[in-house]
């Protein structure tokens, strides 16, 4: 009998996650004519390496061989959970970075890319960058977007910087929808990263990151629309994205939006944003704010202070 082969590159994590997260997809796997029990355990483990617990539990129900094959990853997520408890002092335990790292490494040894990334973060924070990069790379090769992003950022900070490698991994993470990677890739393309600047491509990734909730990207998108750099010039779009960034606490956006409101005659609204920018350390906002305040009656000045005191940033990433 000819032995069945399972070329691993044909089984993407995103495809399996989609199947396992929908009732119809899960039923399709359970009732398929294909014999999923013959999928080699090493291929199965690679596919599921970055799964969250719900996806892992669903996959474990497909067949007995999957349940047995995924046991190490289920154990890994328990170690990951304890590692986070020790790192942040949650769940009734005191913070203990040594125990956190030990738990993350045990999870990583069982194949969890999420544990690899968390162990890498601890190594990075304690100055053991080579060990961090090794774990990021292992997670990145297995398709983990956070591992790919962190590996790309690590290469950017290397001495000397590995720009081409950084862009490669940031692009892989960005394609998977990793918002931080999308912003960093856009920044890399915008600034050139040692190569030609690619403004249109940079603006496209800024926009994707902004739509995903990255405040820094919102500010960059506003600037792109304002001057027509990589995007068709649109003052309406520039104002929209600048306000979104300002409302989420971006101090430069608060300053810029305040100036825009002042130019439109909206003095009261303008001075509130300028006050917020001042409190966030934007020294350029101080003079303009004081000029506007001098033009307002005392009751309006008190109202501005009250609005600023009670202001809360909208949620972002």
Short mmCIF file of C-alpha atoms in Angstrom, two decimals:
data_model
loop_
_atom_site.label_atom_id
_atom_site.label_comp_id
_atom_site.label_asym_id
_atom_site.label_seq_id
_atom_site.Cartn_x
_atom_site.Cartn_y
_atom_site.Cartn_z
CA UNK A 1 0.00 0.00 0.00
CA UNK A 2 1.29 3.42 -0.91
CA UNK A 3 1.98 5.48 2.18
CA UNK A 4 0.01 8.73 2.47
CA UNK A 5 2.07 11.90 2.72
CA UNK A 6 1.03 15.14 4.38
CA UNK A 7 2.98 18.10 2.98
CA UNK A 8 2.97 20.44 5.95
CA UNK A 9 2.95 23.63 3.93
CA UNK A 10 -0.57 22.86 2.66
CA UNK A 11 -2.10 22.99 6.16
CA UNK A 12 -2.05 26.59 7.34
CA UNK A 13 -2.78 27.44 10.97
CA UNK A 14 -5.35 30.03 9.94
CA UNK A 15 -7.29 27.43 7.92
CA UNK A 16 -7.43 24.97 10.81
CA UNK A 17 -8.38 27.70 13.26
CA UNK A 18 -11.23 28.71 10.98
CA UNK A 19 -12.49 25.13 10.78
CA UNK A 20 -12.22 24.62 14.51
CA UNK A 21 -13.85 27.92 15.46
CA UNK A 22 -17.04 27.36 13.46
CA UNK A 23 -19.63 24.71 14.09
CA UNK A 24 -19.95 23.91 10.38
CA UNK A 25 -16.20 23.64 9.95
CA UNK A 26 -15.80 21.46 13.00
CA UNK A 27 -18.57 19.17 11.76
CA UNK A 28 -16.84 19.02 8.36
CA UNK A 29 -13.65 17.72 9.97
CA UNK A 30 -15.49 15.20 12.15
CA UNK A 31 -17.51 13.77 9.22
CA UNK A 32 -14.90 14.10 6.45
CA UNK A 33 -14.05 11.05 4.38
CA UNK A 34 -10.38 11.93 4.89
CA UNK A 35 -8.63 9.94 7.61
CA UNK A 36 -7.31 12.76 9.81
CA UNK A 37 -5.96 10.23 12.28
CA UNK A 38 -3.08 9.55 9.89
CA UNK A 39 -1.80 13.11 10.12
CA UNK A 40 1.73 12.75 11.59
CA UNK A 41 2.05 14.10 15.11
CA UNK A 42 4.96 16.39 14.22
CA UNK A 43 2.90 18.05 11.46
CA UNK A 44 -0.09 18.31 13.79
CA UNK A 45 2.04 19.90 16.51
CA UNK A 46 3.48 22.46 14.09
CA UNK A 47 0.02 23.38 12.83
CA UNK A 48 -1.32 23.81 16.37
CA UNK A 49 1.80 25.40 17.89
CA UNK A 50 0.23 28.86 18.23
CA UNK A 51 -3.32 27.72 19.06
CA UNK A 52 -5.18 29.20 21.99
CA UNK A 53 -6.81 26.84 24.48
CA UNK A 54 -10.30 26.88 22.84
CA UNK A 55 -8.85 25.97 19.43
CA UNK A 56 -6.64 23.34 21.01
CA UNK A 57 -9.55 21.79 22.89
CA UNK A 58 -11.63 21.71 19.70
CA UNK A 59 -8.81 20.08 17.76
CA UNK A 60 -8.38 17.48 20.50
CA UNK A 61 -11.98 16.34 19.91
CA UNK A 62 -11.47 15.53 16.22
CA UNK A 63 -10.14 12.03 16.86
CA UNK A 64 -8.29 10.00 19.48
CA UNK A 65 -4.91 10.32 17.76
CA UNK A 66 -5.25 14.11 17.70
CA UNK A 67 -6.18 14.13 21.37
CA UNK A 68 -3.05 12.14 22.20
CA UNK A 69 -0.86 14.08 19.79
CA UNK A 70 -1.93 17.45 21.18
CA UNK A 71 -1.46 16.48 24.84
CA UNK A 72 1.97 18.22 25.06
CA UNK A 73 0.49 21.46 23.75
CA UNK A 74 -2.38 21.33 26.24
CA UNK A 75 0.21 20.89 28.98
CA UNK A 76 2.21 23.77 27.47
CA UNK A 77 -0.71 26.15 27.82
CA UNK A 78 -0.99 25.29 31.50
CA UNK A 79 2.67 26.17 31.95
CA UNK A 80 2.06 29.36 29.96
CA UNK A 81 -0.81 30.27 32.27
CA UNK A 82 1.34 29.75 35.37
CA UNK A 83 4.19 31.66 33.78
CA UNK A 84 1.97 34.71 33.32
CA UNK A 85 0.79 34.41 36.91
CA UNK A 86 4.36 34.39 38.21
CA UNK A 87 5.40 37.22 35.89
CA UNK A 88 2.58 39.57 36.86
CA UNK A 89 1.77 38.36 40.36
CA UNK A 90 -1.73 37.20 39.54
CA UNK A 91 -3.95 34.37 40.72
CA UNK A 92 -2.80 34.51 44.32
CA UNK A 93 0.94 34.15 43.63
CA UNK A 94 3.72 36.64 44.18
CA UNK A 95 5.76 37.92 41.22
CA UNK A 96 8.73 35.66 40.59
CA UNK A 97 10.54 36.07 37.28
CA UNK A 98 12.66 32.95 37.75
CA UNK A 99 9.57 30.79 38.16
CA UNK A 100 7.87 32.62 35.30
CA UNK A 101 10.78 31.90 32.97
CA UNK A 102 10.92 28.26 34.09
CA UNK A 103 7.21 27.87 33.32
CA UNK A 104 7.52 29.56 29.93
CA UNK A 105 10.48 27.37 28.98
CA UNK A 106 8.57 24.22 29.95
CA UNK A 107 5.72 25.38 27.74
CA UNK A 108 8.14 26.17 24.92
CA UNK A 109 9.74 22.73 25.22
CA UNK A 110 6.28 21.21 24.65
CA UNK A 111 5.89 23.15 21.41
CA UNK A 112 3.85 26.25 22.30
CA UNK A 113 4.98 29.24 20.25
CA UNK A 114 3.17 31.55 22.67
CA UNK A 115 5.35 30.24 25.49
CA UNK A 116 8.42 30.68 23.28
CA UNK A 117 7.55 34.35 22.75
CA UNK A 118 6.93 35.00 26.45
CA UNK A 119 10.19 33.29 27.40
CA UNK A 120 11.94 35.36 24.74
CA UNK A 121 10.48 38.55 26.20
CA UNK A 122 11.87 37.74 29.62
CA UNK A 123 15.29 36.95 28.17
CA UNK A 124 15.20 40.22 26.21
CA UNK A 125 14.22 42.23 29.29
CA UNK A 126 17.09 40.74 31.27
CA UNK A 127 19.67 41.47 28.57
CA UNK A 128 20.01 37.94 27.18
CA UNK A 129 19.19 39.01 23.66
CA UNK A 130 20.75 36.10 21.78
CA UNK A 131 18.61 33.64 23.74
CA UNK A 132 15.56 35.80 23.14
CA UNK A 133 16.18 35.95 19.39
CA UNK A 134 16.64 32.17 19.23
CA UNK A 135 13.18 31.67 20.78
CA UNK A 136 11.57 34.36 18.65
CA UNK A 137 13.01 32.71 15.53
CA UNK A 138 11.73 29.29 16.53
CA UNK A 139 8.24 30.72 17.06
CA UNK A 140 8.46 32.76 13.85
CA UNK A 141 9.38 29.75 11.71
CA UNK A 142 6.36 27.93 13.14
CA UNK A 143 4.16 30.80 11.93
CA UNK A 144 3.51 32.71 15.14
CA UNK A 145 2.79 36.39 14.23
CA UNK A 146 4.01 37.72 17.59
CA UNK A 147 7.22 35.75 17.23
CA UNK A 148 7.65 37.08 13.69
CA UNK A 149 7.04 40.65 14.83
CA UNK A 150 9.44 40.41 17.78
CA UNK A 151 12.08 38.78 15.60
CA UNK A 152 11.76 41.58 13.06
CA UNK A 153 12.08 44.23 15.78
CA UNK A 154 15.08 42.40 17.24
CA UNK A 155 16.83 42.47 13.87
CA UNK A 156 16.15 46.20 13.58
CA UNK A 157 17.88 46.75 16.93
CA UNK A 158 20.79 44.45 16.19
CA UNK A 159 24.35 45.77 15.79
CA UNK A 160 24.71 46.05 12.89
CA UNK A 161 21.07 46.24 11.96
CA UNK A 162 19.68 43.42 9.78
CA UNK A 163 17.19 45.49 7.82
CA UNK A 164 16.29 43.00 5.09
CA UNK A 165 15.65 40.21 7.58
CA UNK A 166 13.64 42.58 9.77
CA UNK A 167 11.42 43.65 6.88
CA UNK A 168 10.90 40.02 5.84
CA UNK A 169 9.58 38.94 9.25
CA UNK A 170 7.56 42.10 9.85
CA UNK A 171 5.89 41.50 6.48
CA UNK A 172 5.01 37.91 7.43
CA UNK A 173 3.44 39.06 10.71
CA UNK A 174 1.65 41.94 8.97
CA UNK A 175 0.02 39.59 6.47
CA UNK A 176 -1.43 37.69 9.42
CA UNK A 177 -3.05 40.88 10.73
CA UNK A 178 -0.56 41.64 13.52
CA UNK A 179 -1.23 45.34 14.08
CA UNK A 180 2.04 46.23 15.78
CA UNK A 181 3.98 44.58 12.98
CA UNK A 182 1.93 46.49 10.40
CA UNK A 183 2.89 49.79 12.03
CA UNK A 184 6.56 48.86 12.34
CA UNK A 185 6.67 47.64 8.74
CA UNK A 186 5.08 50.90 7.57
CA UNK A 187 7.63 52.88 9.57
CA UNK A 188 10.44 50.83 8.06
CA UNK A 189 9.16 51.40 4.53
CA UNK A 190 8.52 55.08 5.19
CA UNK A 191 11.99 55.75 6.56
CA UNK A 192 13.69 53.58 4.00
CA UNK A 193 15.40 51.19 6.42
CA UNK A 194 18.60 51.58 4.42
CA UNK A 195 16.81 51.14 1.09
CA UNK A 196 14.58 53.29 -1.11
CA UNK A 197 11.57 54.78 0.64
CA UNK A 198 8.31 53.19 -0.49
CA UNK A 199 5.72 55.77 0.50
CA UNK A 200 2.62 54.24 -1.09
CA UNK A 201 3.33 50.84 0.45
CA UNK A 202 4.13 52.46 3.79
CA UNK A 203 0.87 54.43 3.77
CA UNK A 204 -1.10 51.25 3.00
CA UNK A 205 0.34 49.50 6.06
CA UNK A 206 -0.12 52.61 8.22
CA UNK A 207 -3.78 52.57 7.23
CA UNK A 208 -4.19 48.88 8.02
CA UNK A 209 -2.58 49.37 11.44
CA UNK A 210 -4.73 52.43 12.11
CA UNK A 211 -7.88 50.53 11.21
CA UNK A 212 -6.69 47.83 13.61
CA UNK A 213 -6.50 50.37 16.45
CA UNK A 214 -2.85 51.44 16.58
CA UNK A 215 -2.82 55.07 17.79
CA UNK A 216 0.62 55.87 16.37
CA UNK A 217 -0.56 54.66 12.97
CA UNK A 218 -3.67 56.85 13.20
CA UNK A 219 -1.43 59.88 13.65
CA UNK A 220 0.78 58.84 10.73
CA UNK A 221 -2.24 58.29 8.49
CA UNK A 222 -3.47 61.79 9.36
CA UNK A 223 -0.11 63.23 8.32
CA UNK A 224 -0.11 61.21 5.08
CA UNK A 225 -3.56 62.49 4.15
CA UNK A 226 -2.64 66.03 5.17
CA UNK A 227 0.30 66.39 2.78
CA UNK A 228 -0.67 63.72 0.22
CA UNK A 229 2.27 61.45 1.02
CA UNK A 230 1.44 57.92 -0.10
CA UNK A 231 -2.28 58.70 0.03
CA UNK A 232 -4.41 61.11 -1.99
CA UNK A 233 -4.48 64.42 -0.16
CA UNK A 234 -7.69 64.83 1.85
CA UNK A 235 -8.10 67.37 4.62
CA UNK A 236 -11.33 65.69 5.70
CA UNK A 237 -9.61 62.31 6.14
CA UNK A 238 -6.63 63.98 7.80
CA UNK A 239 -8.91 65.67 10.34
CA UNK A 240 -10.80 62.42 11.00
CA UNK A 241 -7.69 60.38 11.74
CA UNK A 242 -6.02 63.18 13.72
CA UNK A 243 -9.09 63.38 15.97
CA UNK A 244 -9.13 59.60 16.40
CA UNK A 245 -5.51 59.63 17.51
CA UNK A 246 -6.09 62.65 19.78
CA UNK A 247 -9.12 61.04 21.41
CA UNK A 248 -6.98 58.00 22.21
CA UNK A 249 -4.30 59.99 23.98
CA UNK A 250 -1.68 60.71 21.29
CA UNK A 251 -0.17 63.97 22.55
CA UNK A 252 1.13 65.25 19.20
CA UNK A 253 -2.26 64.53 17.65
CA UNK A 254 -3.93 66.45 20.48
CA UNK A 255 -1.70 69.42 19.72
CA UNK A 256 -2.26 69.22 15.96
CA UNK A 257 -6.01 68.73 16.33
CA UNK A 258 -6.18 71.63 18.77
CA UNK A 259 -4.46 73.88 16.23
CA UNK A 260 -6.89 72.73 13.56
CA UNK A 261 -9.91 73.49 15.72
CA UNK A 262 -8.50 76.93 16.56
CA UNK A 263 -8.05 77.72 12.87
CA UNK A 264 -11.73 76.81 12.38
CA UNK A 265 -12.82 79.15 15.16
CA UNK A 266 -13.63 76.37 17.66
CA UNK A 267 -11.74 78.04 20.52
CA UNK A 268 -13.27 76.14 23.44
CA UNK A 269 -12.76 72.70 21.88
CA UNK A 270 -9.31 73.71 20.69
CA UNK A 271 -8.09 74.78 24.10
CA UNK A 272 -9.24 71.50 25.70
CA UNK A 273 -7.07 69.48 23.30
CA UNK A 274 -4.20 71.92 23.76
CA UNK A 275 -4.52 71.59 27.53
CA UNK A 276 -4.38 67.81 27.21
CA UNK A 277 -1.34 68.06 24.96
CA UNK A 278 0.33 70.41 27.47
CA UNK A 279 -0.27 67.98 30.31
CA UNK A 280 1.24 65.20 28.18
CA UNK A 281 4.43 67.20 27.74
CA UNK A 282 3.91 68.96 24.40
CA UNK A 283 5.62 72.25 25.21
CA UNK A 284 4.68 73.76 21.83
CA UNK A 285 1.04 73.67 22.92
CA UNK A 286 1.57 75.92 25.95
CA UNK A 287 1.85 79.26 24.17
CA UNK A 288 -1.11 78.71 21.84
CA UNK A 289 -3.24 77.47 24.73
CA UNK A 290 -2.44 80.55 26.84
CA UNK A 291 -3.22 82.90 23.95
CA UNK A 292 -6.66 81.30 23.51
CA UNK A 293 -7.37 81.26 27.25
CA UNK A 294 -6.80 85.01 27.43
CA UNK A 295 -9.58 85.43 24.88
CA UNK A 296 -12.07 83.39 26.93
CA UNK A 297 -14.19 84.54 29.89
CA UNK A 298 -13.35 83.15 33.35
CA UNK A 299 -16.30 80.74 33.33
CA UNK A 300 -15.12 79.23 30.04
CA UNK A 301 -11.57 78.87 31.39
CA UNK A 302 -12.90 77.00 34.41
CA UNK A 303 -14.97 74.81 32.11
CA UNK A 304 -11.87 73.93 30.08
CA UNK A 305 -9.99 72.83 33.20
CA UNK A 306 -12.96 70.75 34.31
CA UNK A 307 -13.25 69.05 30.91
CA UNK A 308 -9.53 68.27 30.89
CA UNK A 309 -9.65 66.90 34.44
CA UNK A 310 -12.48 64.53 33.55
CA UNK A 311 -11.18 63.53 30.12
CA UNK A 312 -10.52 59.84 29.53
CA UNK A 313 -8.81 58.40 26.49
CA UNK A 314 -10.81 56.11 24.25
CA UNK A 315 -9.56 52.50 24.25
CA UNK A 316 -6.97 51.44 21.72
CA UNK A 317 -4.54 48.53 21.34
#
